[in-house]
Coordinates of C-alpha atoms in Angstrom, one line a residue:
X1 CA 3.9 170.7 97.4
X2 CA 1.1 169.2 95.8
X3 CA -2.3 171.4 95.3
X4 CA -6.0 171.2 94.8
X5 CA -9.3 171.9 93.8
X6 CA -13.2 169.9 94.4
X7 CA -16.1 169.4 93.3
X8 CA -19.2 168.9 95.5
X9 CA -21.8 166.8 96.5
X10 CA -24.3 164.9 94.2
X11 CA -27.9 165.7 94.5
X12 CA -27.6 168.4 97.1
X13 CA -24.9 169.3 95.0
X14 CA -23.4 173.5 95.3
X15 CA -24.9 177.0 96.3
X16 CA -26.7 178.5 93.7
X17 CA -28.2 182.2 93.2
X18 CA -30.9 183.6 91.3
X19 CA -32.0 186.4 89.9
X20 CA -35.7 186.7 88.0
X21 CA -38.3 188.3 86.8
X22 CA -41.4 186.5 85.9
X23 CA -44.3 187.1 83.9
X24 CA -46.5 185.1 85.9
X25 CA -46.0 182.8 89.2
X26 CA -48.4 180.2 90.6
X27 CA -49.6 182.2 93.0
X28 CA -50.5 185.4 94.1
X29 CA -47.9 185.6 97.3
X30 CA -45.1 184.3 94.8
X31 CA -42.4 187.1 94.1
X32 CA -42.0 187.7 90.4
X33 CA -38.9 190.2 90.5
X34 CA -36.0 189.1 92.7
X35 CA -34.5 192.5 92.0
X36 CA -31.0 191.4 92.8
X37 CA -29.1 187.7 93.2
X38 CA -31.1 185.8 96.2
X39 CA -30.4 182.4 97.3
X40 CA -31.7 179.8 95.1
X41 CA -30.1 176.5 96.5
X42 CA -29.7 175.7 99.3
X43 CA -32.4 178.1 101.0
X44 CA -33.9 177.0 104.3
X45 CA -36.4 179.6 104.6
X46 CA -37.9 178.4 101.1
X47 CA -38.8 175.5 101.7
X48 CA -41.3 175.9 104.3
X49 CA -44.7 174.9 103.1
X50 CA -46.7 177.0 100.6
X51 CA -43.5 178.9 99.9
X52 CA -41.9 175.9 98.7
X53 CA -44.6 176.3 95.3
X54 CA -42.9 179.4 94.4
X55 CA -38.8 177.9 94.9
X56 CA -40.2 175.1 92.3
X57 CA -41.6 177.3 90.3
X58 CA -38.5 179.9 90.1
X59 CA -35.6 176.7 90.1
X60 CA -37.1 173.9 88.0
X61 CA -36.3 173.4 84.5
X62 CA -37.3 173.9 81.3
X63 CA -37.4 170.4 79.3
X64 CA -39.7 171.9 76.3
X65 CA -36.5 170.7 74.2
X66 CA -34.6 168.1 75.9
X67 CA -31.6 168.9 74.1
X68 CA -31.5 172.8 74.8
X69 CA -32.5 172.5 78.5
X70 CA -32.3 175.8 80.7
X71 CA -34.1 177.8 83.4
X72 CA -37.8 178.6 83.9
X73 CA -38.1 181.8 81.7
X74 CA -37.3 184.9 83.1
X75 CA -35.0 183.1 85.3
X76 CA -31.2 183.4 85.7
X77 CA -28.5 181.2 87.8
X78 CA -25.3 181.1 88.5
X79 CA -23.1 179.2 90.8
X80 CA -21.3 180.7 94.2
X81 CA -17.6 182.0 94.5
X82 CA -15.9 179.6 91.7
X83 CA -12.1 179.6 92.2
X84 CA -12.8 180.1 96.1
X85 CA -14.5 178.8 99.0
X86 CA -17.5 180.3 99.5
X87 CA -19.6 178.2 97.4
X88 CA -18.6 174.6 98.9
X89 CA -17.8 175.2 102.6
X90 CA -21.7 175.0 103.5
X91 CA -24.7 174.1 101.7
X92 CA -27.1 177.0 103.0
X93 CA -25.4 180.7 103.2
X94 CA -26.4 180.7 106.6
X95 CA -23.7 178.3 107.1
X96 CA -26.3 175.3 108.7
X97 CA -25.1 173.0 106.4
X98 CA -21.9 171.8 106.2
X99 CA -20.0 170.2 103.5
X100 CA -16.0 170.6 103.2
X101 CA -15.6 173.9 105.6
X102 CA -14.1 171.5 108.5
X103 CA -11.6 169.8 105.9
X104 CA -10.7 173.4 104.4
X105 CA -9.9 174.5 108.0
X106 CA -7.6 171.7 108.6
X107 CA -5.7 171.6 105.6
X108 CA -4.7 175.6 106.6
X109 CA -4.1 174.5 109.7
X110 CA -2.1 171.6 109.0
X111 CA -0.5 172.7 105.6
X112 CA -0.8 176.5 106.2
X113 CA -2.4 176.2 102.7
X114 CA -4.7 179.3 101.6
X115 CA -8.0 180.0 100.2
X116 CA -8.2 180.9 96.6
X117 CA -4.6 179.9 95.4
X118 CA -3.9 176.4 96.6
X119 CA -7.5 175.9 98.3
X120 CA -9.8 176.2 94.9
X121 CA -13.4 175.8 94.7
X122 CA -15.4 174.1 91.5
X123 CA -19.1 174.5 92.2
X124 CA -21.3 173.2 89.6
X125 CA -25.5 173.6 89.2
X126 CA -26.2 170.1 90.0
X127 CA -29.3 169.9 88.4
X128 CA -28.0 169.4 85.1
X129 CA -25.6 166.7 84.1
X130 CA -22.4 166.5 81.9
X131 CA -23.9 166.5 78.4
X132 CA -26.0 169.5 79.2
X133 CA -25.0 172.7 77.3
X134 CA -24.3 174.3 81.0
X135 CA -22.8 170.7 82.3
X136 CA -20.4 171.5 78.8
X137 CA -19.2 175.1 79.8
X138 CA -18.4 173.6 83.5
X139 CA -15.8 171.3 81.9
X140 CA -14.2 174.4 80.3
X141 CA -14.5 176.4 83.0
X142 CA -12.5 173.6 85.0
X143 CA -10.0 173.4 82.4
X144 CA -9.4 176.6 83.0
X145 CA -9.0 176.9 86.5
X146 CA -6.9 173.7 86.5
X147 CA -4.4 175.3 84.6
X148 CA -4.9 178.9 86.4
X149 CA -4.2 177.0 89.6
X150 CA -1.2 175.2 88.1
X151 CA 0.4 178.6 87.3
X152 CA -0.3 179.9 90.7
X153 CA 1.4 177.5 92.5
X154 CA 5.1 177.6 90.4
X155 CA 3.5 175.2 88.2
X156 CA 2.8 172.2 90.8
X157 CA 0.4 169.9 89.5
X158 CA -2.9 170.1 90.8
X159 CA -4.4 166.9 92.8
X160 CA -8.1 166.9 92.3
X161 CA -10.8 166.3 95.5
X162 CA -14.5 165.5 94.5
X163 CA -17.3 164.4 96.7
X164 CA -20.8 162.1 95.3
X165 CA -22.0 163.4 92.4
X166 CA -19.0 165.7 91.6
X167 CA -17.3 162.1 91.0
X168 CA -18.9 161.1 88.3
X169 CA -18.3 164.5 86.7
X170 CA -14.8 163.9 87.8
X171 CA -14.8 160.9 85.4
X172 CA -16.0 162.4 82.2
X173 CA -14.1 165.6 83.0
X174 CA -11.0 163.6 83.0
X175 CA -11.9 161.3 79.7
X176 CA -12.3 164.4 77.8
X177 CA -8.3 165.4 78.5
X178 CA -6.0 164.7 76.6
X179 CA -2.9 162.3 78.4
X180 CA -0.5 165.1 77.6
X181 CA -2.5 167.8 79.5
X182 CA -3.3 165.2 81.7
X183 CA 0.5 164.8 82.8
X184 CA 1.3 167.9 82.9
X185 CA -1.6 170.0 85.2
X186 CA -2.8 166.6 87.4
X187 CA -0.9 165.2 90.7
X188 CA -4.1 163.2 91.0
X189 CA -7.8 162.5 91.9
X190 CA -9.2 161.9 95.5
X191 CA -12.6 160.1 95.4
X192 CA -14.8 160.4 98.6
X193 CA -18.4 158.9 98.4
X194 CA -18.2 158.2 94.8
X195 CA -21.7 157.6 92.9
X196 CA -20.0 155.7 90.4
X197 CA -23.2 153.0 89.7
X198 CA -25.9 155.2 90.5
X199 CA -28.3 155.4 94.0
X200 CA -31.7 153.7 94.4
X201 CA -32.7 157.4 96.5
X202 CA -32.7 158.5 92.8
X203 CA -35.4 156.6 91.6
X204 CA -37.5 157.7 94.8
X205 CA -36.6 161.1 93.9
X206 CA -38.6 160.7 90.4
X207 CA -41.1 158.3 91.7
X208 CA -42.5 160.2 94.8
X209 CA -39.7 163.0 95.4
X210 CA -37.2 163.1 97.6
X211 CA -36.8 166.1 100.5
X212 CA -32.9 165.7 100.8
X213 CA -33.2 165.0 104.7
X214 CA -35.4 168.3 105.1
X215 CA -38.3 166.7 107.5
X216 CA -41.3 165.9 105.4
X217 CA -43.5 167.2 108.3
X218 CA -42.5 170.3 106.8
X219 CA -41.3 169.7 103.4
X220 CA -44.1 168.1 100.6
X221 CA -42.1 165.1 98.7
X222 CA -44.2 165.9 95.8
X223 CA -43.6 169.5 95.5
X224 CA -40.4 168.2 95.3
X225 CA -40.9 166.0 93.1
X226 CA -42.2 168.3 90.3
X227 CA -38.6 170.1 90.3
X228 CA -36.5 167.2 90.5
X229 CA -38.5 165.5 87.8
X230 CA -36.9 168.0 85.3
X231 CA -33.6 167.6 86.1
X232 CA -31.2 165.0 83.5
X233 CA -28.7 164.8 86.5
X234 CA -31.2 162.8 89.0
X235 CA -32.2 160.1 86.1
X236 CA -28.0 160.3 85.4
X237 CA -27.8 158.8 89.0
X238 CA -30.2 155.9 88.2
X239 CA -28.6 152.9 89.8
X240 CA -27.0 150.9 86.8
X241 CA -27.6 146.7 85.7
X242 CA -23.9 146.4 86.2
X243 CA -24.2 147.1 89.5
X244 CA -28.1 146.0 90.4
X245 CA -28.1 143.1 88.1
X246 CA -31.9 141.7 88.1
X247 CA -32.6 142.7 91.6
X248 CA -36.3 144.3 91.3
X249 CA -35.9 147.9 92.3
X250 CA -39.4 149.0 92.6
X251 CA -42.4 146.9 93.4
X252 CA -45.6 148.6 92.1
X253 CA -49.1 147.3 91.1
X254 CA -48.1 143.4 90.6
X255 CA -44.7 144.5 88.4
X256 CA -41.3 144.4 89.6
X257 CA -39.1 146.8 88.1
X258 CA -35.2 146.3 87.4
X259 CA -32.6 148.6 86.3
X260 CA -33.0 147.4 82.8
X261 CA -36.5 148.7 83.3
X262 CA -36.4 152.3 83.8
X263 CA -38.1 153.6 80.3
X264 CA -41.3 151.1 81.3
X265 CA -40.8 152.4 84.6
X266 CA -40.9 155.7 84.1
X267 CA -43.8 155.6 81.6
X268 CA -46.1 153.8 83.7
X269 CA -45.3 156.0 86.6
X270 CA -46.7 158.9 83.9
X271 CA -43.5 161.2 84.3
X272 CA -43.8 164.0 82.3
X273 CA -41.1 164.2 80.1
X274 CA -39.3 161.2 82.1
X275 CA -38.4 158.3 79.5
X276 CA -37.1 161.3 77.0
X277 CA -34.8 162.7 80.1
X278 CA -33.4 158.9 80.6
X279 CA -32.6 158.6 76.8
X280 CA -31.0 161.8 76.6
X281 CA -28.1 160.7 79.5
X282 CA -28.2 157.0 78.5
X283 CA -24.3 157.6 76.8
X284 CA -23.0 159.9 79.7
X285 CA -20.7 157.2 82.1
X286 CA -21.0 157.7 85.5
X287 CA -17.4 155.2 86.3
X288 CA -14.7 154.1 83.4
X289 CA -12.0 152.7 84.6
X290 CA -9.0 153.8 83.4
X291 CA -8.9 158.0 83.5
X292 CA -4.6 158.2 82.8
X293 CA -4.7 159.7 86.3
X294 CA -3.6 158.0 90.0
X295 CA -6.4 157.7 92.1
X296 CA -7.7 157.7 96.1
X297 CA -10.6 156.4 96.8
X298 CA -12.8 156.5 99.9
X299 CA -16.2 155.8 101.1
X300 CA -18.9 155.0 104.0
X301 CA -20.2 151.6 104.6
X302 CA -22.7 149.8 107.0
X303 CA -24.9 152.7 107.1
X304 CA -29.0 151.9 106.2
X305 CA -29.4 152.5 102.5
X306 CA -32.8 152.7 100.6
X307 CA -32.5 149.9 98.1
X308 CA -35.4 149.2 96.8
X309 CA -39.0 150.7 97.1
X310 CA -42.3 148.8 97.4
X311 CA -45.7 150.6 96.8
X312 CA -49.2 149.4 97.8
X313 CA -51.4 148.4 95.5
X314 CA -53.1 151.7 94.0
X315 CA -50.5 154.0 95.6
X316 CA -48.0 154.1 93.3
X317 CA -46.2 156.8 92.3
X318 CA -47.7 159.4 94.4
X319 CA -47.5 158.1 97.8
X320 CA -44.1 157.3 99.4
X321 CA -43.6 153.6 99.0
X322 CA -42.2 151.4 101.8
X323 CA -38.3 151.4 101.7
X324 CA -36.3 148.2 101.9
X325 CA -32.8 149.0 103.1
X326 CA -29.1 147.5 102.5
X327 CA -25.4 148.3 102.7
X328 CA -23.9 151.2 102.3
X329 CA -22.7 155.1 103.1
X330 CA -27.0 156.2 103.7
X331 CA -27.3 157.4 100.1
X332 CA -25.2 155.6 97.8
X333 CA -25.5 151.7 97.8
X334 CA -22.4 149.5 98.4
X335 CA -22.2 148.0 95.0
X336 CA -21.9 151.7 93.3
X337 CA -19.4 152.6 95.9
X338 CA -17.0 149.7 95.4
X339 CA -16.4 150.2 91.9
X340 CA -14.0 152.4 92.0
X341 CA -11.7 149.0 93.2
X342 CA -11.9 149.2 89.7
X343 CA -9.4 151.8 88.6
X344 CA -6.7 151.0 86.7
X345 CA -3.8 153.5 88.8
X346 CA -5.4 152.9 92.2
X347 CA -3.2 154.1 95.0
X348 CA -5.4 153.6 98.0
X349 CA -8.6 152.2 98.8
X350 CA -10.2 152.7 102.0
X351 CA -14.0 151.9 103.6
X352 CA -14.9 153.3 106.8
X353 CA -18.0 152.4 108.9
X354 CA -18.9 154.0 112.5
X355 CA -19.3 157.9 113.7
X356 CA -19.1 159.9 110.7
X357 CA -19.1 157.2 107.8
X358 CA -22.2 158.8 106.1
X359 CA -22.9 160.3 102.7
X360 CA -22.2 164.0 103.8
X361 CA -20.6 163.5 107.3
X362 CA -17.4 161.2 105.6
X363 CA -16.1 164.9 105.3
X364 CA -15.8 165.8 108.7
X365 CA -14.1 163.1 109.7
X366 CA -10.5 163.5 111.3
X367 CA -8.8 160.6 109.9
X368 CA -10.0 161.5 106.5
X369 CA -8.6 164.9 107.0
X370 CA -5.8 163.5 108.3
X371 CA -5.3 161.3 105.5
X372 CA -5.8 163.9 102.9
X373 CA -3.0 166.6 104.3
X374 CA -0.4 163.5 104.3
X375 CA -1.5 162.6 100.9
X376 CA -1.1 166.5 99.8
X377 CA 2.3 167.1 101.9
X378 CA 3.8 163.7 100.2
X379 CA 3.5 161.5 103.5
X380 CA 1.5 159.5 102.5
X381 CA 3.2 156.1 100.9
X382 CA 2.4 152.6 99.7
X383 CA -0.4 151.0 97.9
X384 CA -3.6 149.7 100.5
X385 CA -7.2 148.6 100.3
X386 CA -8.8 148.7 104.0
X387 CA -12.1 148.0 105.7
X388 CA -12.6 149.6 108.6

């Protein structure tokens, strides 16, 4: 039998809790003693307007020093239920959103595998990215449960499952192993939604924030905006020239901007703390091609796709620019999502357009669950790149 373990999804990335105490709060209905662990991310009833000032407030970051980044002071986070479930079947504890609860239900159906010791959970504060000091202790907390799970199992290898964001971790998790330990503790790494050249929503995110599908009636893009500016992990996701080659990616006040532009960008768009934020990730890969592991890829395509972003003169950044669309899975554009053609010990290659062939939704999919309980009860056989 073959086992795994994930990672979730990119800028919507895992649950996380809080617990603080705060000197001071931005305004007087703001809370400034949690008293116990609360939900931090993702928390419905926090976003609504005016209360949505305090959730900034409590989860932004601290960038004072770019290379020490952490929490708003007085504030403490952690992740949910690492090891188990918990923390990546939904989004929300009130179970609204869901990410990989319908794929963990029919793997124990279909493999009559179990939660916690052949079903394992990896959930990571997406705000920071791999360089971070907390982006750090994740990779040797996933050491450790790779090998934890390894010896749970009779010492079966584990195969690896990682959604958006969690992909590119995926990739600098794996160039930090050794081949050995490699060989020994990995069957090998299922890719779905890869962000492996960056998004375009990214740069919107910075820009004129980004609400993460939350209904701007409701949810201000700019309050937004102030938390997301803070964290690396957004600016990580910048689409890359590779993959965007000259093609202007935002049209502001007579400029176009390319993705060999960002630093300009991001200093005539005023960003506090913004050009410093892109340097520091600059050197962190999102995609290399050879990670000494076999690997399954899938992906979304012909779904509308923000590409690039055009602003009227005098309304740039801090109105919401017009949005010119292209190919790919709603989030991630076509070109980033392809790359991973481009491994080295590709097994399988699949693109699948249609009812649920978006971002999120690509996980509730039965033929992708389908596909993943052959490929973990050793069913599934031959090498194939489809478009369907």
């Amino acid at each position: 039998k073959q086992w795994y373990q994930r990672r979730v999804r990119g800028i919507c990335g895992s649950q996380v809790d809080g617990w603080y105490k705060k000197s001071v709060t931005p305004h007087v209905y703001c809370t400034k003693d949690s008293k116990t662990w609360t939900t931090l991310w993702l928390c419905l009833e926090c976003m609504l307007p005016a209360v949505i000032n305090c959730w900034v407030d409590t989860f932004k970051l601290n960038t004072t020093d770019i290379h020490n980044l952490k929490n708003t002071n007085g504030v403490q986070t952690k992740v949910n239920d690492f090891g188990y479930t918990n923390g990546i079947g939904y989004l929300d504890k009130n179970r609204f959103v869901v990410q990989f609860e319908k794929m963990i239900l029919g793997l124990e159906t279909r493999l009559g595998m179990k939660r916690g010791i052949n079903i394992r959970g990896a959930p990571y504060d997406y705000r920071y990215s791999p360089n971070t000091k907390v982006g750090q202790q994740y990779m040797i907390r996933l050491k450790y449960l790779v090998e934890e799970t390894y010896e749970l199992n009779d010492n079966t290898p584990v195969m690896i499952v990682a959604h958006s964001m969690g992909n590119p971790y995926m990739v600098n998790f794996l160039s930090l192993m050794e081949q050995k330990w490699k060989d020994k503790y990995i069957k090998g790494y299922v890719s779905f939604a890869g962000v492996f050249g960056g998004a375009s929503k990214a740069i919107r995110s910075i820009m004129s924030g980004e609400t993460e599908g939350l209904p701007e009636i409701i949810v201000d893009p700019l309050t937004m905006r102030e938390f997301e500016r803070t964290s690396p992990s957004v600016y990580w996701l910048f689409p890359t020239p590779n993959v965007m080659k000259d093609l202007p990616l935002v049209i502001a006040n007579g400029r176009n901007y390319t993705a060999s532009q960002y630093r300009q960008l991001l200093e005539d768009a005023k960003v506090d703390k913004g050009a410093e934020l892109y340097d520091y990730i600059q050197d962190v890969p999102l995609f290399l091609p050879d990670l000494g592991v076999d690997v399954y890829c899938m992906h979304g395509i012909n779904q509308t796709t923000p590409l690039q972003f055009r602003y009227k003169e005098g309304t740039f950044p801090d109105k919401y620019p017009t949005t010119i669309t292209g190919n790919g899975d709603g989030t991630v554009n076509l070109p980033s999502l392809q790359l991973c053609k481009q491994f080295k010990r590709l097994k399988h290659y699949q693109a699948v357009s249609g009812f649920l062939a978006t971002h999120l939704e690509i996980l509730q999919r039965d033929d992708v669950i389908e596909f993943l309980s052959d490929l973990l009860a050793g069913r599934f056989e031959g090498e194939q790149q489809l478009d369907i």
